[in-house]
Short mmCIF file of C-alpha atoms in Angstrom, two decimals:
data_model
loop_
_atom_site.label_atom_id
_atom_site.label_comp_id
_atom_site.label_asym_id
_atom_site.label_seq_id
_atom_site.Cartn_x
_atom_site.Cartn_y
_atom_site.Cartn_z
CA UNK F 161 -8.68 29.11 -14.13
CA UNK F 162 -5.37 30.84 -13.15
CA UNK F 163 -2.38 28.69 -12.09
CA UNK F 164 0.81 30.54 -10.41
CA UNK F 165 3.81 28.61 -9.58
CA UNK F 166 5.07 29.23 -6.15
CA UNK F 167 7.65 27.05 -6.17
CA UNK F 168 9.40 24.57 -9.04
CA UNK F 169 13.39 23.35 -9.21
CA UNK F 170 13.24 25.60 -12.16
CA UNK F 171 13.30 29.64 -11.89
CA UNK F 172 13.99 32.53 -14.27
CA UNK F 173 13.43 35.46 -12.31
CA UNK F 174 15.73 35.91 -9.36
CA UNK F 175 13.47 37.72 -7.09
CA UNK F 176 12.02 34.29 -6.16
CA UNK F 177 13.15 32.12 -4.24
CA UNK F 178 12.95 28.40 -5.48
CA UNK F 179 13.88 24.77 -4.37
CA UNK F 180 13.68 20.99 -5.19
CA UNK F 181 10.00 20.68 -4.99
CA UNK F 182 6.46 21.34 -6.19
CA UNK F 183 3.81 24.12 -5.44
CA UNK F 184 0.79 25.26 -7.04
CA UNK F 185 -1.60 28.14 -6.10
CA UNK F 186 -4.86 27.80 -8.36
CA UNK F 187 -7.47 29.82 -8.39
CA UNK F 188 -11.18 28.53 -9.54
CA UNK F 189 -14.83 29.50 -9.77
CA UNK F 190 -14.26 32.22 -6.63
CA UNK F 191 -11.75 29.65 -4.74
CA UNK F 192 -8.45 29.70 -3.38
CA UNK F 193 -6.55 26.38 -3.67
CA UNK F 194 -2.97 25.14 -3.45
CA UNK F 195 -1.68 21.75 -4.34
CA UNK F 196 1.51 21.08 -2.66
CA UNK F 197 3.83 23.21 -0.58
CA UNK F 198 7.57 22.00 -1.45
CA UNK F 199 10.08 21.68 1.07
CA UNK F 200 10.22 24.95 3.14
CA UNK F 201 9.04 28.11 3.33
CA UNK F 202 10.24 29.80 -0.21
CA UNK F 203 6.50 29.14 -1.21
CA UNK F 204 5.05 31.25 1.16
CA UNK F 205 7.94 33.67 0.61
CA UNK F 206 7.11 33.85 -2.81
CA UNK F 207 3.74 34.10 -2.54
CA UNK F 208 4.18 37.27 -0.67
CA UNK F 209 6.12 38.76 -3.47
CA UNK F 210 3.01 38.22 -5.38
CA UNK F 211 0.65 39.84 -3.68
CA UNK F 212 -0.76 35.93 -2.67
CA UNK F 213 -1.79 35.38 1.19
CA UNK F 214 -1.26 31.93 1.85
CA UNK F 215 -3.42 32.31 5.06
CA UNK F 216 -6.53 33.05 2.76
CA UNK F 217 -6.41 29.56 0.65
CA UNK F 218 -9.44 27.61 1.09
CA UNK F 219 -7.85 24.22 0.94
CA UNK F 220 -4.81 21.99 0.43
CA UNK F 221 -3.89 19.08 -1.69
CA UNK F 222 -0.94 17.41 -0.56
CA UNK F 223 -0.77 15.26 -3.77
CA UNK F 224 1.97 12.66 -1.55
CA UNK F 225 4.29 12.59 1.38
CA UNK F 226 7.61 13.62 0.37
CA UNK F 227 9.29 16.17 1.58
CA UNK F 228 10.15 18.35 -1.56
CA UNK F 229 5.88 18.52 -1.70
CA UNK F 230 5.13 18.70 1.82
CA UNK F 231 7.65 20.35 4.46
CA UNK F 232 6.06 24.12 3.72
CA UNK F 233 3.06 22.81 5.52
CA UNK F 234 3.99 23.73 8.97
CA UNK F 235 3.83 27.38 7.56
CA UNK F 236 0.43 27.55 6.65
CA UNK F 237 -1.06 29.49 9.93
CA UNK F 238 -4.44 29.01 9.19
CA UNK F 239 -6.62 26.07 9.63
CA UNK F 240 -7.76 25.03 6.50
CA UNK F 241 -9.04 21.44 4.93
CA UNK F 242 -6.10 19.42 4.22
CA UNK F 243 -6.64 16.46 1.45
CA UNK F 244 -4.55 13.77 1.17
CA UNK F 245 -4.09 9.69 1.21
CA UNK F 246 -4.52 8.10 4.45
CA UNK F 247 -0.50 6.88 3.96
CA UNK F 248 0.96 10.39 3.64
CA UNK F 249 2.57 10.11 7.06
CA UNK F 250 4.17 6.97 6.25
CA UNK F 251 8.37 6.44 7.13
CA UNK F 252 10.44 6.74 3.79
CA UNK F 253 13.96 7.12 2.95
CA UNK F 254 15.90 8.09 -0.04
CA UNK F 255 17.93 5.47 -1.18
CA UNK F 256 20.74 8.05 -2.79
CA UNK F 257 21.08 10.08 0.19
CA UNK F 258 20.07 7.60 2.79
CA UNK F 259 18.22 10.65 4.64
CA UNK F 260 14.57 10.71 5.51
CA UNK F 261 12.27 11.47 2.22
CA UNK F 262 9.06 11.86 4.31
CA UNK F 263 7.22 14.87 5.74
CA UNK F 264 8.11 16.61 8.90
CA UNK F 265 5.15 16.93 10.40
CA UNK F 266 3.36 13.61 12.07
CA UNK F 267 -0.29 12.69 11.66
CA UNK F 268 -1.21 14.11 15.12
CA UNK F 269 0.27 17.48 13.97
CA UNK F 270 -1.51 17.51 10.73
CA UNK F 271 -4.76 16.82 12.44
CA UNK F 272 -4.10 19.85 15.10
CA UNK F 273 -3.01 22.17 11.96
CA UNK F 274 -5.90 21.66 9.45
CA UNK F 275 -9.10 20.10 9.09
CA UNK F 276 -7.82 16.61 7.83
CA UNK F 277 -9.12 15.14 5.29
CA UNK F 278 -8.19 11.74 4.57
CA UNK F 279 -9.17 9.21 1.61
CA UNK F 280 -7.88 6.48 -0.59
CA UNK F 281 -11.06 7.25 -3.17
CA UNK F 282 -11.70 10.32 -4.82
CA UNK F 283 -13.07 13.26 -2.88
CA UNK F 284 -15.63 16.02 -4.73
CA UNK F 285 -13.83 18.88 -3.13
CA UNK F 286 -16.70 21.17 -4.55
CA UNK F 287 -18.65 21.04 -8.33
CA UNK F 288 -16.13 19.65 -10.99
CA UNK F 289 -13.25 19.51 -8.65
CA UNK F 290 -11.71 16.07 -7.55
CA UNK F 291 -9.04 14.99 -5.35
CA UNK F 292 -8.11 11.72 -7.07
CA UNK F 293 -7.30 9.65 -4.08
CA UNK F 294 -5.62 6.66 -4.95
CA UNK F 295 -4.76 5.91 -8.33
CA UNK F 296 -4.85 2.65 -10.27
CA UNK F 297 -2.26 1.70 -12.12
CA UNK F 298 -2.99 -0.56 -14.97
CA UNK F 299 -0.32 0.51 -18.07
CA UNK F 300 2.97 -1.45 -18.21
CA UNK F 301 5.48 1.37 -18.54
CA UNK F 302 4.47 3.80 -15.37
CA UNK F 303 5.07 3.14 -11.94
CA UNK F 304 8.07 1.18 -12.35
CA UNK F 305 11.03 3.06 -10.47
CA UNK F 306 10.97 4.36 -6.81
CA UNK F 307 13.38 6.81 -5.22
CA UNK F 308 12.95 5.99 -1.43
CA UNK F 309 12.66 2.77 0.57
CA UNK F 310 9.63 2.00 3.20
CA UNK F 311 11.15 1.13 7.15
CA UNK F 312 11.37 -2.54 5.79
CA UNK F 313 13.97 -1.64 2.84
CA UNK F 314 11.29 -2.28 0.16
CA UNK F 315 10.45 0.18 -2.67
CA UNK F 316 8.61 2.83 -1.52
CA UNK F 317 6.09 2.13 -4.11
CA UNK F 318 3.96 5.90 -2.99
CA UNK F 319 0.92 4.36 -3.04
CA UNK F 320 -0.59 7.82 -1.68
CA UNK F 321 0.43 9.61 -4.63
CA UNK F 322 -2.65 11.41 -6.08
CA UNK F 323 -3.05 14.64 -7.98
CA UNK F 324 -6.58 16.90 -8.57
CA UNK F 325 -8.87 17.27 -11.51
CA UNK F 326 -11.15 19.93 -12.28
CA UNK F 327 -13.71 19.47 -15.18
CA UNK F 328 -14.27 22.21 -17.58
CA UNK F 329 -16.81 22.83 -20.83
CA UNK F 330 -13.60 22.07 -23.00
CA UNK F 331 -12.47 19.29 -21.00
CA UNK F 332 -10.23 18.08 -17.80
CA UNK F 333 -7.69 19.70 -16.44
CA UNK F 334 -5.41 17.09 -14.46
CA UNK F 335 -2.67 18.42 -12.22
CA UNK F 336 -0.11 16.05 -10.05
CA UNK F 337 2.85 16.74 -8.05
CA UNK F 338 5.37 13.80 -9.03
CA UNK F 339 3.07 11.22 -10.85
CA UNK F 340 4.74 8.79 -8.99
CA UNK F 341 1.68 6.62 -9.87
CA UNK F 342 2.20 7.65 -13.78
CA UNK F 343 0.93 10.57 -15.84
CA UNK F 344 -0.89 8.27 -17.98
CA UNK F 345 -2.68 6.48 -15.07
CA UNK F 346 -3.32 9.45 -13.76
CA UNK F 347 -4.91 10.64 -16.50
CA UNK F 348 -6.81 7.39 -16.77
CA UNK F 349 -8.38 7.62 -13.27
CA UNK F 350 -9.12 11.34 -13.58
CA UNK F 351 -11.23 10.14 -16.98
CA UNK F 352 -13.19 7.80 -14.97
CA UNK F 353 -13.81 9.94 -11.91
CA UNK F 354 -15.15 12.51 -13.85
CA UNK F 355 -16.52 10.80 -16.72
CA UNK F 356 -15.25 12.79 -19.46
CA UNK F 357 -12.34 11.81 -21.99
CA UNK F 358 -11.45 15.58 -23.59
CA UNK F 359 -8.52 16.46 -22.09
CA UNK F 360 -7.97 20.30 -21.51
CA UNK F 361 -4.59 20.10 -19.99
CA UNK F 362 -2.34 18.24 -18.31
CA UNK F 363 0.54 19.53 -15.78
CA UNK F 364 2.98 19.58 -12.98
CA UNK F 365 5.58 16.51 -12.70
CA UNK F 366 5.88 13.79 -14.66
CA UNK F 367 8.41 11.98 -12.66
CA UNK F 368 10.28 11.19 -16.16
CA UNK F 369 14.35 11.40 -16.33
CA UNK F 370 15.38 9.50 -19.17
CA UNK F 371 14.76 9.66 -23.23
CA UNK F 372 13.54 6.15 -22.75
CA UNK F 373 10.35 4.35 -23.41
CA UNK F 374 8.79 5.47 -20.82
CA UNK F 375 8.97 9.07 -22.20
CA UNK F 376 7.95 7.83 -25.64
CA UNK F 377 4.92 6.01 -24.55
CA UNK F 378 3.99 8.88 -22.43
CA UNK F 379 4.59 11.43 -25.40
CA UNK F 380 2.25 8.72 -27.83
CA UNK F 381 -0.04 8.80 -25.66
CA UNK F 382 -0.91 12.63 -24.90
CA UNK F 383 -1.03 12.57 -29.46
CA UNK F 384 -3.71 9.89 -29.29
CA UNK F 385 -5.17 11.60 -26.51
CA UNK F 386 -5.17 14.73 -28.44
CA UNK F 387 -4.47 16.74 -24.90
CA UNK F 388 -4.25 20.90 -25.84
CA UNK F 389 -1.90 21.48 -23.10
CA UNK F 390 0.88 20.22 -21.55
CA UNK F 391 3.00 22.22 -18.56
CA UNK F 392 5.81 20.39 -17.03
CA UNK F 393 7.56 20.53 -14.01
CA UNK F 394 9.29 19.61 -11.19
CA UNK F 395 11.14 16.03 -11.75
CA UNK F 396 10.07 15.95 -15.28
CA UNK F 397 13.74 16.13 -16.25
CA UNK F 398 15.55 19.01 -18.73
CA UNK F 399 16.52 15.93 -21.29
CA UNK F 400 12.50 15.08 -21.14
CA UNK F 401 11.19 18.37 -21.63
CA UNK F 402 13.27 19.30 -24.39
CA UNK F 403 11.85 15.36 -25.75
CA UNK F 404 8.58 16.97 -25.44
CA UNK F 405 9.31 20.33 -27.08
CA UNK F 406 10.77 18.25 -29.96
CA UNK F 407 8.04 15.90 -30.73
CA UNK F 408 4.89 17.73 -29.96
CA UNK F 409 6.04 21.47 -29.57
CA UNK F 410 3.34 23.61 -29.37
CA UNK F 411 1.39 21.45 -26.83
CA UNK F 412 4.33 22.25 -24.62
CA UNK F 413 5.16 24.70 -21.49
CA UNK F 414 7.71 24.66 -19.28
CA UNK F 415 6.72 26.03 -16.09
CA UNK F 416 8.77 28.03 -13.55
CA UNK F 417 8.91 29.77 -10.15
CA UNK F 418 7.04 32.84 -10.20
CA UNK F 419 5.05 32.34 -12.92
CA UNK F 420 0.99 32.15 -14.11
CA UNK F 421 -0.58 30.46 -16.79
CA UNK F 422 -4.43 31.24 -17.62
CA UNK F 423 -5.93 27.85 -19.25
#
């Protein structure tokens, strides 16, 4: 399995472009697969520099609808199957900027652009590769904190936030966007869906900002998990990461624009 970052807030090589936002181009068993697009066109752009046509993926993920994971969508020129929670569409706003937080592009559009997939329950994309649909949350120190507001002023509590899995001979491999949900839960659902408790790796964002419990709970539990690998990114937060690095060190990667990780 090879994982390149096409776009990540964080970048060390200034041929790339990067952004606020998440987007993944994975490659598995022959396929072509991206999870996320972030919030313009640098992940195509970057993709390019890499020798990557985005026009030759075989599917999308769109792991939720915010715009920092799904505004590169409208540059995607082929028609592809597009995965993702029947409540992607949905109106949100930020409550620090007060702007829109959503995607661009409407339901109708989706549905003329791709093959549109929609499902709250998990969706076999092909052998040992899950979209996780909607996941439960059952901890007491995840899914606590929302950035945006639904149209009503209530927390925007991203109940289409979902991630992938793919199941390996060594174990999962369980990839979000933000974990708005919670890594942990996320985690927890992909174990059930696939039936196996090994945990290969685990990456992409976290949606962790402060050294707080929250960080330590999450950090406890990928020890008694005993998870190889762990790659953050995205709005897993600098102060976090270098939590992570200090407690369980060489579990931990930090990913960035532009780069590839064989697991």
């Amino acid at each position: 399995m090879k994982i390149t970052v096409l776009n990540d807030n964080r970048c060390h090589n200034p041929i790339f472009n990067n952004e606020h936002g998440l987007s993944l181009y994975i490659e598995y068993n022959d396929k072509k697969m991206l999870l996320d697009t972030g919030a313009s066109d640098n992940f195509k752009k970057n993709a390019e520099k890499l020798n990557i046509n985005i026009n030759d993926v075989d599917v999308v993920f769109l792991s939720h609808g915010h715009y920092d994971h799904g505004d590169g969508l409208e540059y995607i020129d082929s028609h592809p199957p597009l995965i993702m929670h029947p409540n992607a569409c949905d109106y949100r706003q930020s409550k620090r900027t007060k702007r829109y937080g959503g995607i661009s592009l409407n339901h109708d559009e989706l549905m003329n652009r791709f093959d549109l997939i929609e499902t709250k329950k998990p969706y076999k994309y092909m052998d040992n590769v899950y979209f996780l649909g909607e996941i439960k949350r059952n901890n007491n120190f995840e899914a606590l904190k929302f950035p945006m507001i639904t149209r009503n002023g209530l927390d925007d509590q991203v109940e289409d936030d979902s991630g992938i899995v793919i199941k390996t001979d060594q174990g999962i491999v369980v990839i979000s966007g933000c974990a708005h949900s919670g890594i942990c839960n996320t985690i927890e659902y992909a174990k059930e869906v696939t039936h196996e408790s090994r945990i290969l790796a685990v990456m992409g964002g976290f949606h962790l900002k402060e050294n707080d419990e929250a960080t330590h709970r999450t950090i406890q539990y990928m020890i008694d998990n005993h998870v190889k690998h762990i790659y953050l990114a995205h709005c897993t937060s600098d102060i976090v990461c270098n939590e992570f690095v200090r407690c369980i060190k060489e579990k931990i990667t930090i990913m960035a624009t532009g780069e590839t990780y064989q697991i």
